[in-house]
């Protein structure tokens, strides 16, 4: 498949998407690990997923601040402070009567109502 690709203006186009690469080895890497493939390396402390192990390690080592109550980790101190004041150990105060989903912050509840139930005045 890659043998049939030709070099146009010093670039190797991906046959599956619109990306192109200057070096053939980068196109090989893209096809093997990236194009149409979901990231498989999951951070144990947040929802972030990475395509490469070294990217995940860089992400984890950048997380310097830990919550002492729940062990969540954050890259910036302000994120830890926001977590501790708004989320950690606080039960949800807002409940959706349509689907029983719960929220700790009113803004998230309002966004849920607009995006999921198309209600714009609650």
mmCIF file of C-alpha atoms in Angstrom:
data_model
loop_
_atom_site.group_PDB
_atom_site.id
_atom_site.type_symbol
_atom_site.label_atom_id
_atom_site.label_comp_id
_atom_site.label_asym_id
_atom_site.label_seq_id
_atom_site.Cartn_x
_atom_site.Cartn_y
_atom_site.Cartn_z
ATOM 1 C CA UNK A 1 0.000 0.000 0.000
ATOM 2 C CA UNK A 2 2.702 2.482 0.977
ATOM 3 C CA UNK A 3 4.809 1.394 -1.997
ATOM 4 C CA UNK A 4 2.129 2.807 -4.279
ATOM 5 C CA UNK A 5 2.316 6.247 -2.662
ATOM 6 C CA UNK A 6 4.302 8.781 -4.560
ATOM 7 C CA UNK A 7 6.176 11.782 -3.305
ATOM 8 C CA UNK A 8 4.462 15.081 -4.157
ATOM 9 C CA UNK A 9 6.272 18.329 -3.336
ATOM 10 C CA UNK A 10 8.408 16.514 -0.751
ATOM 11 C CA UNK A 11 5.357 15.140 1.078
ATOM 12 C CA UNK A 12 3.890 11.704 1.705
ATOM 13 C CA UNK A 13 0.066 11.861 1.960
ATOM 14 C CA UNK A 14 -1.898 9.477 4.143
ATOM 15 C CA UNK A 15 -4.278 7.360 2.047
ATOM 16 C CA UNK A 16 -6.839 7.305 4.881
ATOM 17 C CA UNK A 17 -6.985 10.946 6.015
ATOM 18 C CA UNK A 18 -5.852 14.370 4.879
ATOM 19 C CA UNK A 19 -2.523 14.483 6.719
ATOM 20 C CA UNK A 20 0.766 14.430 4.877
ATOM 21 C CA UNK A 21 4.355 13.998 5.978
ATOM 22 C CA UNK A 22 7.761 15.133 4.771
ATOM 23 C CA UNK A 23 9.380 11.810 5.738
ATOM 24 C CA UNK A 24 8.078 8.364 4.848
ATOM 25 C CA UNK A 25 8.957 7.015 8.318
ATOM 26 C CA UNK A 26 6.522 9.538 9.847
ATOM 27 C CA UNK A 27 3.765 8.336 7.530
ATOM 28 C CA UNK A 28 4.522 4.730 8.597
ATOM 29 C CA UNK A 29 4.268 5.765 12.282
ATOM 30 C CA UNK A 30 1.027 7.635 11.596
ATOM 31 C CA UNK A 31 -0.554 4.636 9.853
ATOM 32 C CA UNK A 32 0.618 2.172 12.497
ATOM 33 C CA UNK A 33 -0.233 4.136 15.656
ATOM 34 C CA UNK A 34 -2.466 7.093 14.904
ATOM 35 C CA UNK A 35 -4.757 7.089 11.868
ATOM 36 C CA UNK A 36 -8.183 5.850 12.908
ATOM 37 C CA UNK A 37 -6.778 4.309 16.110
ATOM 38 C CA UNK A 38 -8.020 5.386 19.526
ATOM 39 C CA UNK A 39 -5.361 6.269 22.125
ATOM 40 C CA UNK A 40 -4.708 3.248 24.359
ATOM 41 C CA UNK A 41 -2.628 4.602 27.252
ATOM 42 C CA UNK A 42 -4.993 5.782 30.011
ATOM 43 C CA UNK A 43 -3.874 8.137 32.777
ATOM 44 C CA UNK A 44 -4.687 6.535 36.161
ATOM 45 C CA UNK A 45 -5.639 9.916 37.685
ATOM 46 C CA UNK A 46 -7.644 11.701 34.994
ATOM 47 C CA UNK A 47 -9.600 10.972 31.780
ATOM 48 C CA UNK A 48 -6.641 11.761 29.485
ATOM 49 C CA UNK A 49 -5.620 9.061 27.007
ATOM 50 C CA UNK A 50 -2.404 9.046 24.988
ATOM 51 C CA UNK A 51 -1.278 7.218 21.871
ATOM 52 C CA UNK A 52 2.231 6.693 23.170
ATOM 53 C CA UNK A 53 3.620 5.528 26.506
ATOM 54 C CA UNK A 54 6.221 8.317 26.586
ATOM 55 C CA UNK A 55 3.473 10.931 26.159
ATOM 56 C CA UNK A 56 1.567 9.454 29.101
ATOM 57 C CA UNK A 57 4.732 9.445 31.237
ATOM 58 C CA UNK A 58 5.346 13.089 30.382
ATOM 59 C CA UNK A 59 1.746 13.887 31.314
ATOM 60 C CA UNK A 60 1.994 12.031 34.651
ATOM 61 C CA UNK A 61 5.345 13.524 35.653
ATOM 62 C CA UNK A 62 3.913 16.967 34.951
ATOM 63 C CA UNK A 63 1.265 16.380 37.622
ATOM 64 C CA UNK A 64 2.859 17.752 40.780
ATOM 65 C CA UNK A 65 -0.084 18.430 43.096
ATOM 66 C CA UNK A 66 -1.975 15.602 44.814
ATOM 67 C CA UNK A 67 -5.221 15.692 46.744
ATOM 68 C CA UNK A 68 -4.661 14.157 50.172
ATOM 69 C CA UNK A 69 -8.283 12.968 50.402
ATOM 70 C CA UNK A 70 -8.717 11.105 47.120
ATOM 71 C CA UNK A 71 -5.217 10.983 45.553
ATOM 72 C CA UNK A 72 -6.257 12.775 42.333
ATOM 73 C CA UNK A 73 -3.296 14.545 40.762
ATOM 74 C CA UNK A 74 -3.098 17.932 39.059
ATOM 75 C CA UNK A 75 -0.524 19.793 37.042
ATOM 76 C CA UNK A 76 -1.358 23.202 38.495
ATOM 77 C CA UNK A 77 -2.013 24.187 42.092
ATOM 78 C CA UNK A 78 -5.125 26.173 41.105
ATOM 79 C CA UNK A 79 -6.681 22.968 39.691
ATOM 80 C CA UNK A 80 -6.073 21.170 42.989
ATOM 81 C CA UNK A 81 -7.601 24.066 44.937
ATOM 82 C CA UNK A 82 -10.662 24.096 42.656
ATOM 83 C CA UNK A 83 -10.999 20.321 43.043
ATOM 84 C CA UNK A 84 -10.804 20.509 46.835
ATOM 85 C CA UNK A 85 -13.293 23.368 47.099
ATOM 86 C CA UNK A 86 -15.854 22.202 44.517
ATOM 87 C CA UNK A 87 -15.596 18.465 44.046
ATOM 88 C CA UNK A 88 -13.716 16.349 46.556
ATOM 89 C CA UNK A 89 -15.911 14.871 49.261
ATOM 90 C CA UNK A 90 -18.878 17.058 48.336
ATOM 91 C CA UNK A 91 -22.069 15.196 47.449
ATOM 92 C CA UNK A 92 -23.947 16.313 44.316
ATOM 93 C CA UNK A 93 -26.511 19.073 44.886
ATOM 94 C CA UNK A 94 -28.172 19.092 41.477
ATOM 95 C CA UNK A 95 -30.205 16.198 40.052
ATOM 96 C CA UNK A 96 -31.777 15.735 36.658
ATOM 97 C CA UNK A 97 -35.397 14.636 37.085
ATOM 98 C CA UNK A 98 -35.436 13.180 33.564
ATOM 99 C CA UNK A 99 -32.475 10.769 33.767
ATOM 100 C CA UNK A 100 -31.374 10.839 37.455
ATOM 101 C CA UNK A 101 -27.878 12.072 36.608
ATOM 102 C CA UNK A 102 -26.309 14.102 39.413
ATOM 103 C CA UNK A 103 -24.063 17.182 39.345
ATOM 104 C CA UNK A 104 -21.954 19.013 41.884
ATOM 105 C CA UNK A 105 -22.019 22.324 40.014
ATOM 106 C CA UNK A 106 -25.056 24.163 38.689
ATOM 107 C CA UNK A 107 -23.278 25.092 35.443
ATOM 108 C CA UNK A 108 -22.745 21.420 34.600
ATOM 109 C CA UNK A 109 -26.395 20.697 35.400
ATOM 110 C CA UNK A 110 -27.548 23.544 33.120
ATOM 111 C CA UNK A 111 -25.276 22.386 30.289
ATOM 112 C CA UNK A 112 -26.620 18.847 30.668
ATOM 113 C CA UNK A 113 -30.214 20.085 30.460
ATOM 114 C CA UNK A 114 -29.457 22.069 27.298
ATOM 115 C CA UNK A 115 -27.349 19.451 25.500
ATOM 116 C CA UNK A 116 -29.192 16.265 26.470
ATOM 117 C CA UNK A 117 -32.803 17.289 27.127
ATOM 118 C CA UNK A 118 -32.961 20.539 25.083
ATOM 119 C CA UNK A 119 -34.323 22.478 28.060
ATOM 120 C CA UNK A 120 -33.114 26.081 28.085
ATOM 121 C CA UNK A 121 -34.950 27.657 31.024
ATOM 122 C CA UNK A 122 -34.196 25.439 34.063
#
